Short mmCIF file of C-alpha atoms in Angstrom, two decimals:
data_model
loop_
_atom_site.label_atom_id
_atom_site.label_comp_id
_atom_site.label_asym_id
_atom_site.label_seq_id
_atom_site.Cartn_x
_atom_site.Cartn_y
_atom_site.Cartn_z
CA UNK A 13 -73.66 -202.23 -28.18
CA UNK A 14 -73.64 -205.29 -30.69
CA UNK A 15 -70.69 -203.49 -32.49
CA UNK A 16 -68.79 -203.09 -29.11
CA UNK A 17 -69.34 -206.47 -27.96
CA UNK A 18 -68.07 -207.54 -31.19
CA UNK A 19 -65.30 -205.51 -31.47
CA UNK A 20 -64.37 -206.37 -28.04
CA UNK A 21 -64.67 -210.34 -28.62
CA UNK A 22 -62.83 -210.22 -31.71
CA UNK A 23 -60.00 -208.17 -30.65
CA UNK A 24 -59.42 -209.94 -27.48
CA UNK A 25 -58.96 -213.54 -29.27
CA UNK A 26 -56.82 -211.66 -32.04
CA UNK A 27 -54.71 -210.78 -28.98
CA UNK A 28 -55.28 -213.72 -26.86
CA UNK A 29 -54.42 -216.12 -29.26
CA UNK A 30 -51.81 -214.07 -30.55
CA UNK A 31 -49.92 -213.30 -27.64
CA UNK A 32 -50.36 -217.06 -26.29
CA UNK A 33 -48.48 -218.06 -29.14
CA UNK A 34 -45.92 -215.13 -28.54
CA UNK A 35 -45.75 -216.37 -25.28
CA UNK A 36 -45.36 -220.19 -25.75
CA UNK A 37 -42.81 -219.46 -28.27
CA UNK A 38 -41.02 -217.41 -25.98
CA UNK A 39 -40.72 -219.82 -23.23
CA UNK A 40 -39.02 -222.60 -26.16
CA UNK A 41 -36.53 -219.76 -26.76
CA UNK A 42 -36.20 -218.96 -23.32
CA UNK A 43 -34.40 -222.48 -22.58
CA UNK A 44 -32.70 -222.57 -26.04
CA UNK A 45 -31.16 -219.18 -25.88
CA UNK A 46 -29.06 -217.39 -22.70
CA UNK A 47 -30.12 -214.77 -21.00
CA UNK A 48 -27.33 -212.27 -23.08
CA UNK A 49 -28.52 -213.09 -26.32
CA UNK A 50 -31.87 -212.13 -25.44
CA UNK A 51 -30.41 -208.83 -23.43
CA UNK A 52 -28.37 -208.36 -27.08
CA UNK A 53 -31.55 -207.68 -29.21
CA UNK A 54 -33.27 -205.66 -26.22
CA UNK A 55 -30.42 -203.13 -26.11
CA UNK A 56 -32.09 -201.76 -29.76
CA UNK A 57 -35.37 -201.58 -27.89
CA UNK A 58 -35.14 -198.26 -27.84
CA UNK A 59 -33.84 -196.93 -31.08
CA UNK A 60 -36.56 -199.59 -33.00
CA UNK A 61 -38.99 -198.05 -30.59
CA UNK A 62 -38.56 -194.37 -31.38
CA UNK A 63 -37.85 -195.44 -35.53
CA UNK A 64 -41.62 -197.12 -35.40
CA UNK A 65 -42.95 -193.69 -34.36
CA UNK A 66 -41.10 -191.16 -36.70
CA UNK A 67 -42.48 -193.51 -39.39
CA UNK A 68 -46.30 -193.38 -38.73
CA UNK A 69 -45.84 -189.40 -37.05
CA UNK A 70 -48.96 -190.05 -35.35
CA UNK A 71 -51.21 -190.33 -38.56
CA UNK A 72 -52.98 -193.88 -37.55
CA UNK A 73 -54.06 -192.38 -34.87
CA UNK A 74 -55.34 -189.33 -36.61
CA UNK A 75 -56.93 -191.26 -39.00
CA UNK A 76 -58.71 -193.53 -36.58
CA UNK A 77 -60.19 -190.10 -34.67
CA UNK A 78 -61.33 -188.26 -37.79
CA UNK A 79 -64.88 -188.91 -38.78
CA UNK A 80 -64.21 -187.74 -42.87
CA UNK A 81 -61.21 -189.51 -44.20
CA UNK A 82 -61.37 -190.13 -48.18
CA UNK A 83 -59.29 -192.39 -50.21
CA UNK A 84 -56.49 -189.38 -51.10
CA UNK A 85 -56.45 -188.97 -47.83
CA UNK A 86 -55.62 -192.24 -46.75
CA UNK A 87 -53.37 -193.11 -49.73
CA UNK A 88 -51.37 -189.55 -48.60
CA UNK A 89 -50.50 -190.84 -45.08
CA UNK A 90 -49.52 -194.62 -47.19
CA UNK A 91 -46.86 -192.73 -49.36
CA UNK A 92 -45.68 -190.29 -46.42
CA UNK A 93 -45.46 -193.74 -44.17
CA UNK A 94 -43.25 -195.63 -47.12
CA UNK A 95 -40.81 -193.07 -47.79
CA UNK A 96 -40.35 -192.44 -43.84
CA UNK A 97 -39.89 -195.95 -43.51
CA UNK A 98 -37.14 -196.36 -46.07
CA UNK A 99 -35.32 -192.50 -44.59
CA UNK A 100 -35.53 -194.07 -41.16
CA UNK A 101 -34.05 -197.44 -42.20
CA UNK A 102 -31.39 -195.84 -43.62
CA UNK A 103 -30.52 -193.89 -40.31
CA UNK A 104 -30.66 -196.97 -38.44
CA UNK A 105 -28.07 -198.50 -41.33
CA UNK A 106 -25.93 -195.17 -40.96
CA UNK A 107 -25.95 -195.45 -37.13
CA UNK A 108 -25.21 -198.89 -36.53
CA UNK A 109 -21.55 -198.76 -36.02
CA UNK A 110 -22.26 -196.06 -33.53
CA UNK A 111 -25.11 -197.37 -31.58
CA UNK A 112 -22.69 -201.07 -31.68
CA UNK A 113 -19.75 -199.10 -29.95
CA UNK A 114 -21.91 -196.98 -27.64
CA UNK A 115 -22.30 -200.83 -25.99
CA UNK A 116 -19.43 -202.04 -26.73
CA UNK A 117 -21.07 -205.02 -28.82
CA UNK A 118 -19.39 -205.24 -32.07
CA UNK A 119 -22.00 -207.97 -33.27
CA UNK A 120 -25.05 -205.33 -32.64
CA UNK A 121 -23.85 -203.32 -35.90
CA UNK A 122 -25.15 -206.58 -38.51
CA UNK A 123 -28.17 -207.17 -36.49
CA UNK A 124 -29.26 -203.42 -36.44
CA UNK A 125 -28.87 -203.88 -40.31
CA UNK A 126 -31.68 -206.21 -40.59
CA UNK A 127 -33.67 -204.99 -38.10
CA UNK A 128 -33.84 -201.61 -39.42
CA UNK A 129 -35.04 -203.20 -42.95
CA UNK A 130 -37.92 -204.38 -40.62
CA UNK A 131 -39.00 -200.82 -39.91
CA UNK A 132 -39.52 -200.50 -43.80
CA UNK A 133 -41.53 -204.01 -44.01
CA UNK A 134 -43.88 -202.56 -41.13
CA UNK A 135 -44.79 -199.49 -42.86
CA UNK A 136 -45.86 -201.27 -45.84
CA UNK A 137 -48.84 -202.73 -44.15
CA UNK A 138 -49.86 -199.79 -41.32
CA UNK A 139 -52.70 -198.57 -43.31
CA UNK A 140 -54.11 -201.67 -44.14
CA UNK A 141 -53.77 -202.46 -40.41
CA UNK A 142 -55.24 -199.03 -39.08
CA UNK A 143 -58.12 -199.10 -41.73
CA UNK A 144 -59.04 -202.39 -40.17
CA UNK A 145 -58.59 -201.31 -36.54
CA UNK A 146 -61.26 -198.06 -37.45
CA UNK A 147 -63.81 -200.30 -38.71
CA UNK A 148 -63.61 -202.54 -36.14
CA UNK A 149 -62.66 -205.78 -38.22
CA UNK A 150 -60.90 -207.57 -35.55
CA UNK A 151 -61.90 -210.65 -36.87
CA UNK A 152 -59.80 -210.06 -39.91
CA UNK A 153 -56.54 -208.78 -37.75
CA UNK A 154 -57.05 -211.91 -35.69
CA UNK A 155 -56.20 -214.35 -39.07
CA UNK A 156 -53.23 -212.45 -39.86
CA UNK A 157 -51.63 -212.37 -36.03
CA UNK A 158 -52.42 -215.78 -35.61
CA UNK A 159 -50.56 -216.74 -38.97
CA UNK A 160 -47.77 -214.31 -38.54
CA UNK A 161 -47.33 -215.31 -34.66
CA UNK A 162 -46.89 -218.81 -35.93
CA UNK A 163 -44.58 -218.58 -38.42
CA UNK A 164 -42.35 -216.02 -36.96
CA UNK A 165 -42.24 -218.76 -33.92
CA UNK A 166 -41.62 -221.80 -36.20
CA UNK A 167 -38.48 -219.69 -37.65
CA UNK A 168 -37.09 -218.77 -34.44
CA UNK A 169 -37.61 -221.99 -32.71
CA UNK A 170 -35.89 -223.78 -35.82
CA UNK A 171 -33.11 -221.27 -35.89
CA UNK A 172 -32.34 -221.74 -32.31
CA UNK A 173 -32.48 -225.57 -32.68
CA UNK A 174 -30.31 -225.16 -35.11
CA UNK A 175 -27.91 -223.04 -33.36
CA UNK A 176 -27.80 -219.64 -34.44
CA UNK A 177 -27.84 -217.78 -31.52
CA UNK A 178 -29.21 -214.23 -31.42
CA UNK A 179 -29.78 -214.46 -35.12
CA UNK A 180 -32.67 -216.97 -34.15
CA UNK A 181 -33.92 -213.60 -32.42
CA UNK A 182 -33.52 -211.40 -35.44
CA UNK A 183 -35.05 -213.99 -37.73
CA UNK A 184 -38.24 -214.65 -36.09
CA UNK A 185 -38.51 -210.67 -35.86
CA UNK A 186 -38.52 -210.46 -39.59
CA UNK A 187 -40.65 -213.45 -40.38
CA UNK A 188 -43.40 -212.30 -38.41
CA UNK A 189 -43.46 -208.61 -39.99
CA UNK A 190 -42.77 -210.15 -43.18
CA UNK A 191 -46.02 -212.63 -42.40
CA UNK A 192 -47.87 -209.98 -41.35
CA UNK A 193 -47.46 -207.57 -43.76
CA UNK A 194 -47.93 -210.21 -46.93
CA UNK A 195 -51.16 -211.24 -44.80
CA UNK A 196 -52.77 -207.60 -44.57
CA UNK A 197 -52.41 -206.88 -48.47
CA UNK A 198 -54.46 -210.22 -48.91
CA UNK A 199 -56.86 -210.28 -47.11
CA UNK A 200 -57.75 -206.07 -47.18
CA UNK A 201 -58.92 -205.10 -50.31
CA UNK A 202 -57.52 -201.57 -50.26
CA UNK A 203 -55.08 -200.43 -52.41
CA UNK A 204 -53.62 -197.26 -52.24
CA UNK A 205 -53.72 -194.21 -55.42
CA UNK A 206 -50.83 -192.69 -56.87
CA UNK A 207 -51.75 -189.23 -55.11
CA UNK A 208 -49.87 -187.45 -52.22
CA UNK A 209 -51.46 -184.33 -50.79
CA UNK A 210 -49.96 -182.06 -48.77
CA UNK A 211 -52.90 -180.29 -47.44
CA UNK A 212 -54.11 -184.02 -45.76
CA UNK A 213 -50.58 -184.05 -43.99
CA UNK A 214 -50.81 -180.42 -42.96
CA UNK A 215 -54.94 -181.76 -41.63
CA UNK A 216 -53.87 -185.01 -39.93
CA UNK A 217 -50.36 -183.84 -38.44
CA UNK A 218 -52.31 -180.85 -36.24
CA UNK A 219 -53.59 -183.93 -34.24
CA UNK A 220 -50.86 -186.02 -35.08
CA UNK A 221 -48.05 -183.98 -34.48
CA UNK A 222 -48.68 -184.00 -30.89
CA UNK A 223 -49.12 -187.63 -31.06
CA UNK A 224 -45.51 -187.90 -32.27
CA UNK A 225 -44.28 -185.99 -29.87
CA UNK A 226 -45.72 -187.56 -26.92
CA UNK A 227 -44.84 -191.00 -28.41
CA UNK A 228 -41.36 -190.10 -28.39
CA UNK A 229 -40.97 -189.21 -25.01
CA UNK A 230 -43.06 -192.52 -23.86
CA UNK A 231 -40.76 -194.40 -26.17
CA UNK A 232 -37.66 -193.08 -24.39
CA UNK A 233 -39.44 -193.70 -21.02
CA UNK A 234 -40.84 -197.68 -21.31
CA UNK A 235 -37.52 -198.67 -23.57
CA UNK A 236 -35.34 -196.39 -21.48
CA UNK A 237 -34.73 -198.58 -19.02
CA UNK A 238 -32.38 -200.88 -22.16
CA UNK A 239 -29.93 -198.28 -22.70
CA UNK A 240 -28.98 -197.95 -18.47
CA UNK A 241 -29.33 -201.30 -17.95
CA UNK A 242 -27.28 -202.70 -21.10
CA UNK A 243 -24.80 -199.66 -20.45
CA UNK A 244 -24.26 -199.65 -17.46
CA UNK A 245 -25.07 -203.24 -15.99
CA UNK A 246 -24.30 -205.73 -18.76
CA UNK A 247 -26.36 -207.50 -21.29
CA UNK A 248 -27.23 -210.50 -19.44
CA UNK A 249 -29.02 -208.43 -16.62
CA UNK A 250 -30.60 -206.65 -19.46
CA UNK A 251 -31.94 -210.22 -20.46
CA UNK A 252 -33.36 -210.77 -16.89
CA UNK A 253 -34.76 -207.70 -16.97
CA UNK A 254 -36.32 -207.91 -20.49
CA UNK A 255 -37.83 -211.58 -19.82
CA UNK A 256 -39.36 -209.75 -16.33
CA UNK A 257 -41.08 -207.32 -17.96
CA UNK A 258 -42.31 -208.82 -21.35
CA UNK A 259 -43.79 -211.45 -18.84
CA UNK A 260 -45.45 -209.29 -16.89
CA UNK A 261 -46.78 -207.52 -19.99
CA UNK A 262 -48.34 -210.80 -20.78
CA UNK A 263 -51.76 -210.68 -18.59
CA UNK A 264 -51.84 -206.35 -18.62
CA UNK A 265 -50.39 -206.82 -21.90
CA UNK A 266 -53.56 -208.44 -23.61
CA UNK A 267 -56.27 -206.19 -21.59
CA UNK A 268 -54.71 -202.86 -22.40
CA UNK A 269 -53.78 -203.88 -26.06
CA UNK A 270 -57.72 -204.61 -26.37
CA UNK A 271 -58.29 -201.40 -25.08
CA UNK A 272 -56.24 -199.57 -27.15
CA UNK A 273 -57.72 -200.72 -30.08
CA UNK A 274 -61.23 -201.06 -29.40
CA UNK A 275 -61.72 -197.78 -26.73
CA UNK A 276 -60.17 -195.07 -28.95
CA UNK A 277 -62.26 -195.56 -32.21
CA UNK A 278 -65.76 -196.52 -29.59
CA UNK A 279 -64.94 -193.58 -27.68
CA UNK A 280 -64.03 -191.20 -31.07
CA UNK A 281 -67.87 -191.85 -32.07
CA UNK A 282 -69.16 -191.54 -28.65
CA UNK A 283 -67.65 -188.31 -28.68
CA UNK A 284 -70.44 -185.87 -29.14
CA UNK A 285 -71.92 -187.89 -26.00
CA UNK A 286 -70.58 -187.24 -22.82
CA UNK A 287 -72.56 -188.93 -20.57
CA UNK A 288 -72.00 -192.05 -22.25
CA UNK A 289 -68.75 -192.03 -22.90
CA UNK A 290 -68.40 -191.29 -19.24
CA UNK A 291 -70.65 -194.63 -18.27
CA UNK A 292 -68.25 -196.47 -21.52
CA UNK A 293 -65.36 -195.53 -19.01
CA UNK A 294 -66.26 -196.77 -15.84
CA UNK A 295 -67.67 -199.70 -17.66
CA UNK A 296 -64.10 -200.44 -18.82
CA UNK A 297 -62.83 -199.43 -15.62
CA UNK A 298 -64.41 -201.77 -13.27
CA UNK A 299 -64.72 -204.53 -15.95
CA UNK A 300 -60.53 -204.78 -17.14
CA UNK A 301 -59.47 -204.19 -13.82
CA UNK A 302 -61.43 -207.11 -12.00
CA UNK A 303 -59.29 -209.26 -14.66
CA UNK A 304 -56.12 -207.45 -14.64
CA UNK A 305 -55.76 -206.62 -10.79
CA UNK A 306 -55.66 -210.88 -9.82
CA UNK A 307 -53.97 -211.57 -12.18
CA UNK A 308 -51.36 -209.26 -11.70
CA UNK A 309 -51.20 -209.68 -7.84
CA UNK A 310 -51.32 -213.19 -8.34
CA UNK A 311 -48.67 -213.32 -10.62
CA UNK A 312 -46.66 -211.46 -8.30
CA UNK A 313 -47.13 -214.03 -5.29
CA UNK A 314 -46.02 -216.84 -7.57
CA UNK A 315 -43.22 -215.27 -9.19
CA UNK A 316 -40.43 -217.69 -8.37
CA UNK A 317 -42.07 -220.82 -8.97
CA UNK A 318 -43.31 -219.54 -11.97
CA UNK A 319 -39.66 -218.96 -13.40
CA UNK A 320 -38.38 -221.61 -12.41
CA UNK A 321 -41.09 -223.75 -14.15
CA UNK A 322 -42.38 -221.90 -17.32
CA UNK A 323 -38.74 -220.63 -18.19
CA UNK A 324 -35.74 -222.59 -16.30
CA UNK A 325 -33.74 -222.23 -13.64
CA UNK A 326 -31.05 -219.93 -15.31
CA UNK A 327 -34.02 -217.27 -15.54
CA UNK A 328 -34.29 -217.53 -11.30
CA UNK A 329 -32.78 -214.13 -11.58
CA UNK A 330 -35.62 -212.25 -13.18
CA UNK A 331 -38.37 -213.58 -10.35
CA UNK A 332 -37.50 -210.36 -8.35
CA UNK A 333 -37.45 -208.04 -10.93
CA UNK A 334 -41.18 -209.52 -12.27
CA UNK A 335 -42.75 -209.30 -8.65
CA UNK A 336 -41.63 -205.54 -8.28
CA UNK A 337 -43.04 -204.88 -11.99
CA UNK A 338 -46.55 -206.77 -11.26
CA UNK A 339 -47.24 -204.30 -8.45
CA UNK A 340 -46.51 -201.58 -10.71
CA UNK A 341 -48.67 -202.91 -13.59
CA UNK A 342 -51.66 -202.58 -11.01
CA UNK A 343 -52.96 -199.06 -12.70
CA UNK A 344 -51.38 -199.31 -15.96
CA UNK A 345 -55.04 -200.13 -17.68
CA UNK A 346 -56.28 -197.37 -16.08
CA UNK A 347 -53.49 -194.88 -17.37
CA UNK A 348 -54.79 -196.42 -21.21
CA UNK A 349 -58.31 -195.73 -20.74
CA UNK A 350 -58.05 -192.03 -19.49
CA UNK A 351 -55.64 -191.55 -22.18
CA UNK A 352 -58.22 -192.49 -24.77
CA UNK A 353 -60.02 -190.71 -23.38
CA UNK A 354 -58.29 -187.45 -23.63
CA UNK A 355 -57.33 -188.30 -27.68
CA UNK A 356 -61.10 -189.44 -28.44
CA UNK A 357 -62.10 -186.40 -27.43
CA UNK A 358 -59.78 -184.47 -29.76
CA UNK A 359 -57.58 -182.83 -27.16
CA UNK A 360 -54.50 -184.02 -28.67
CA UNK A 361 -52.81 -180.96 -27.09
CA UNK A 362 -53.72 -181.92 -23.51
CA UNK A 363 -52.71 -185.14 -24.26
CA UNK A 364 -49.21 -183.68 -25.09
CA UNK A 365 -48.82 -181.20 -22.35
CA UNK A 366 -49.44 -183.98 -19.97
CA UNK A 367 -46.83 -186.60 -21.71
CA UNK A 368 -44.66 -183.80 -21.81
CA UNK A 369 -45.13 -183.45 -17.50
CA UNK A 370 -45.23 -187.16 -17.04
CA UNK A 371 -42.62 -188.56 -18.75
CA UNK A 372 -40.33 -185.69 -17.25
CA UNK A 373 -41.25 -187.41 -14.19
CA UNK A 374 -40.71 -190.84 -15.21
CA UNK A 375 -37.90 -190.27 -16.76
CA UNK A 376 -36.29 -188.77 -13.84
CA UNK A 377 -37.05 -191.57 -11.82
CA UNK A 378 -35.51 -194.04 -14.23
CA UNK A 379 -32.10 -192.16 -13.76
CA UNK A 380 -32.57 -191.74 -9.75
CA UNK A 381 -33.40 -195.28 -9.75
CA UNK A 382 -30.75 -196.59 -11.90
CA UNK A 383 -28.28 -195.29 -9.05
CA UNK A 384 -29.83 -198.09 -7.21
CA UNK A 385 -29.01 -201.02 -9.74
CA UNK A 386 -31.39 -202.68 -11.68
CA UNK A 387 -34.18 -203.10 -9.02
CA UNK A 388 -34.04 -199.45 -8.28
CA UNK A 389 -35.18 -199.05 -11.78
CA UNK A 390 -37.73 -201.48 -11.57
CA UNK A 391 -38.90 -199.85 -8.22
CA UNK A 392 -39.11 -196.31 -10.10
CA UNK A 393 -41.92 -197.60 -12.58
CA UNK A 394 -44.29 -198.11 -9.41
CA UNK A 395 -43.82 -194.61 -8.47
CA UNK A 396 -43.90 -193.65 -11.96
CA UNK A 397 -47.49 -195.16 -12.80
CA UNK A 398 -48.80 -193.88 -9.22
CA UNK A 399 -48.38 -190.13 -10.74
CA UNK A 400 -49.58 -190.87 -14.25
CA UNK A 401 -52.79 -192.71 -13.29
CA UNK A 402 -52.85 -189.35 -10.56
CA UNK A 403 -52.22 -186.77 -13.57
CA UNK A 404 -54.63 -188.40 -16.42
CA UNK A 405 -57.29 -189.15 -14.20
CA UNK A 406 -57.51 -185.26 -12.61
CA UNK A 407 -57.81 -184.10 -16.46
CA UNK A 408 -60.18 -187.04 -17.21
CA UNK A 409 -62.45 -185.36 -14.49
CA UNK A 410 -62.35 -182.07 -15.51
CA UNK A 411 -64.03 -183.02 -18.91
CA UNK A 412 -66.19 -185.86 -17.78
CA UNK A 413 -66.70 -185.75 -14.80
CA UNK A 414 -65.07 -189.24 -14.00
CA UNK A 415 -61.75 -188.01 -11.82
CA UNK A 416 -59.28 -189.90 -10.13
CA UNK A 417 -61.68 -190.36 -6.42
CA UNK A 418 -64.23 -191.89 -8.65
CA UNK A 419 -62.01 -193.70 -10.64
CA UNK A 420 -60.11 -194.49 -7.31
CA UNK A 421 -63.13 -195.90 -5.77
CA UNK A 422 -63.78 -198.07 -8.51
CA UNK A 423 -60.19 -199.64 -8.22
CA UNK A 424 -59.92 -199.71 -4.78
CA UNK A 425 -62.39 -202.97 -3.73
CA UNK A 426 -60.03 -204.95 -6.54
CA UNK A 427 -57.20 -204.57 -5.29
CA UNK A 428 -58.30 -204.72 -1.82
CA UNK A 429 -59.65 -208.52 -3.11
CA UNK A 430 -56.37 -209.25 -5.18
CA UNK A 431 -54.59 -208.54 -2.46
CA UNK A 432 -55.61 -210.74 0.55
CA UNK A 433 -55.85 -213.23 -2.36
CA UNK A 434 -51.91 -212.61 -2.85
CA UNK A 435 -51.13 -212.79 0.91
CA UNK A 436 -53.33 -216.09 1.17
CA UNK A 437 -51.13 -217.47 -1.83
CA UNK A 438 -47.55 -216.20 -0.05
CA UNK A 439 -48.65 -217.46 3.50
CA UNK A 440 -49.12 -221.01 1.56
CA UNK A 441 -46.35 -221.09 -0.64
CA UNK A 442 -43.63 -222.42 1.63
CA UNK A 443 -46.07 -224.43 3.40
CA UNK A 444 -46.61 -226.85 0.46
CA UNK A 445 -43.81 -229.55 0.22
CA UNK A 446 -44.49 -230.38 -3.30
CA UNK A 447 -41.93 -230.00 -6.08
CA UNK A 448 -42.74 -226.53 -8.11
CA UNK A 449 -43.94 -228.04 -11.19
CA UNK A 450 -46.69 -229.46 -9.08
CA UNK A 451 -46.67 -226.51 -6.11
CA UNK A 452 -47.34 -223.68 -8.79
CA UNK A 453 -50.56 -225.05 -10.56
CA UNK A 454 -51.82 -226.00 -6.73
CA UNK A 455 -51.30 -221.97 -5.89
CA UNK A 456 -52.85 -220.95 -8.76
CA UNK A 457 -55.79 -223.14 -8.59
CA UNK A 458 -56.26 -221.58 -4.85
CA UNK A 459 -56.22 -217.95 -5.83
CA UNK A 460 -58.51 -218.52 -8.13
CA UNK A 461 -60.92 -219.69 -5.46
CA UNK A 462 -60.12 -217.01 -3.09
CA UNK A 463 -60.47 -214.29 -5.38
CA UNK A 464 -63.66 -215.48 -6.42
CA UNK A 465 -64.75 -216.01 -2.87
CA UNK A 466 -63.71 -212.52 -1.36
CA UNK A 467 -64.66 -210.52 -4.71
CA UNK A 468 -68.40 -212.21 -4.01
CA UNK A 469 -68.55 -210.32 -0.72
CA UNK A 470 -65.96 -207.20 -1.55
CA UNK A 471 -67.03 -206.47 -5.30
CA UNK A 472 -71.03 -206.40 -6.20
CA UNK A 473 -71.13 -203.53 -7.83
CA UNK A 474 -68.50 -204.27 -10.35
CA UNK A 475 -69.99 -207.66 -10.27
CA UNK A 476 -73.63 -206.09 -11.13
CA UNK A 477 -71.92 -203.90 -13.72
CA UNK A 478 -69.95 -206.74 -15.54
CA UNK A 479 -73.31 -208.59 -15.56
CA UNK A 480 -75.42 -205.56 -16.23
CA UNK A 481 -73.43 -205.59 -19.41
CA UNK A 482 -72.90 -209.28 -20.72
CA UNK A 483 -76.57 -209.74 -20.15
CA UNK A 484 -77.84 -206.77 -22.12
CA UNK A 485 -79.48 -207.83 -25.16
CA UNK A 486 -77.17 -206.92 -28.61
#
């Protein structure tokens, strides 16, 4: 329990204070930059997305699950990472004419140039990183995001101010990887040996391989929506879009990025115990989303004010687009848990099969939903996380006993309380003749206290539990 509670604390103001940074940055840029130079990086979303995966293959992951890793092992998956990074880079290079015309934005060939070179820099330091994550040493991950988030924002911001444009973009990308990576051979002590051996791939790739595979398709799914959207629609609506969702990432965005590093390697060594890894789940279950539910519902309620304050009024036209994505971030923590679930317990197949099934789906519904414009394919990632928290809970149940009406009746009282709290806020909104500056802090400040009020009379068992926890002794 002490190692949880530190692992949890740790990570969570290594992401926190990361991501607060990200996020402060991103609101400078956001009124130095337009909304189609920030809709001109996004379109490579999807190609940097799926060029992060084939470089790792799924081997963090594996080495995070498996109990015996030695040195060779670890300095295998190091040299196999490198070399991937530098073939993969040079795809990118080879492609970049290509993937510029596909768009029809001659200046995306130079910046896909650099940006693939920053596939190669994050390979460098993914062992170092993953080593860390295994042994829990958030404290240690926490120094180098914190450094890296800062300088990568002091080069953008000064790049901006200085007007370069999107290049402000592609420099504060490289900075920070370039931080980051200098940062994690400094302060880890492990170097790797000049040994590669192919019987450690052949080990790790039988649970990483399916890893890869399902990180593909979910790669092509969440970044999917960048290649109709900056086809089809235009770059600048691809900027709306992009500033909707990485905002809305921002309070689910910190909770499940906790999760995924702390629950997978708890719940790898609580493996051989079923009945509490089962308790470890609802734990996280009731405890993230009593955070994650108001704050996502609330954010939803305040979504115009809130862009026209924290980013400008040339943003107005992403308010829409965030309120639709809110209500579909409601069981996104829940889809992260039961999927740790299913890899901590080594059924990396499963795990596949049902990526395989669910992002058939989802993608599916990006392309119906595209036919509707852009808030069609918002619209489509509500029904899409709906069937995904539907399909990983069922299996979740099967093995533990912890299915989707258990899981369901966990959730339900939350968002039962997060949402009269949201109606409350809407009823008030146009109600108070204040200026927004002053109007949004006012409806903040009151669904705080109604959420609090309600969840006292809706929520006592996930109150009990959350206490139940933070008062057991370590």
């Amino acid at each position: 329990m002490k190692t949880a509670r530190s692992a949890v604390l740790w990570s969570g103001m290594d992401i926190l204070i990361r991501q607060s940074v990200t996020f402060a940055v991103s609101i400078v840029m956001a009124r130095l930059l337009s909304p189609a130079e920030f809709g001109t990086v996004a379109l490579l979303a999807i190609f940097l997305a799926v060029a992060t995966i084939f470089t790792d293959c799924g081997f963090s992951s594996a080495l995070i699950q498996s109990q015996n890793v030695s040195h060779d092992d670890e300095s295998t998956i190091f040299w196999f990472n490198l070399s991937m990074g530098l073939v993969i880079c040079l795809l990118l290079i080879t492609a970049a004419p290509s993937i510029s015309s596909f768009y029809e934005v001659p200046s995306l060939t130079p910046i896909t140039y650099l940006l693939a070179g920053n596939i190669w820099l994050t390979s460098l330091g993914s062992i170092h990183s993953t080593l860390l994550t295994k042994r829990l040493e958030f404290r240690t991950l926490m120094k180098v995001g914190l450094i890296a988030s800062i300088s990568s924002g002091v080069v953008g911001i000064s790049m901006a101010l200085w007007n370069f444009g999107v290049w402000s973009l592609v420099g504060m990308t490289l900075s920070g990887t370039a931080s980051s990576t200098g940062l994690l051979w400094m302060l880890h002590s492990w170097r790797p040996r000049f040994v590669f051996k192919t019987n450690s791939l052949r080990r790790f790739f039988r649970f990483g391989g399916y890893l890869l595979a399902s990180g593909l398709m979910d790669a092509v799914y969440t970044k999917g929506y960048a290649v109709l959207i900056g086809r089809f629609f235009g770059v600048r609506e691809l900027g709306f879009y992009n500033r909707a969702n990485t905002t809305q990432q921002m309070p689910v965005g910190i909770l499940t990025n906790i999760l995924s590093r702390v629950a997978f390697p708890l719940f790898s060594a609580a493996n051989a115990k079923p009945a509490k890894l089962r308790r470890g789940a609802q734990i996280a279950v009731q405890s993230i989303t009593m955070i994650s539910v108001p704050a996502l519902l609330g954010l939803a309620a305040v979504a115009d004010p809130f862009v026209l304050v924290v980013f400008g009024k040339q943003w107005l036209s992403a308010a829409p687009i965030l309120e639709v994505l809110c209500i579909a971030g409601l069981f996104w923590p829940l889809h992260i848990i039961n999927l740790n679930l299913l890899k901590a317990t080594g059924h990396s197949d499963l795990f596949f099969r049902l990526e395989v099934i669910k992002k058939v789906i989802g993608i599916a519904s990006l392309v119906v939903g595209a036919s509707f414009g852009v808030m069609g394919i918002a619209y489509s990632h509500i029904f899409f996380n709906c069937v995904g928290f539907a399909i990983n809970s069922f299996y979740t149940g099967k093995h533990l006993n912890y299915g989707f009406q258990k899981q369901l009746a966990d959730v339900l009282p939350v968002v039962l309380t997060g949402g009269i709290m949201a109606a409350i806020i809407k009823s008030l909104d146009h109600q108070i003749d204040l200026v927004d500056a002053a109007r949004l802090p006012l409806l903040v400040a009151i669904g705080i206290v109604s959420y609090a009020g309600i969840g006292l009379i809706l929520l006592p068992n996930q109150i009990r539990t959350v206490r139940q926890v933070a008062s057991r002794p370590s």
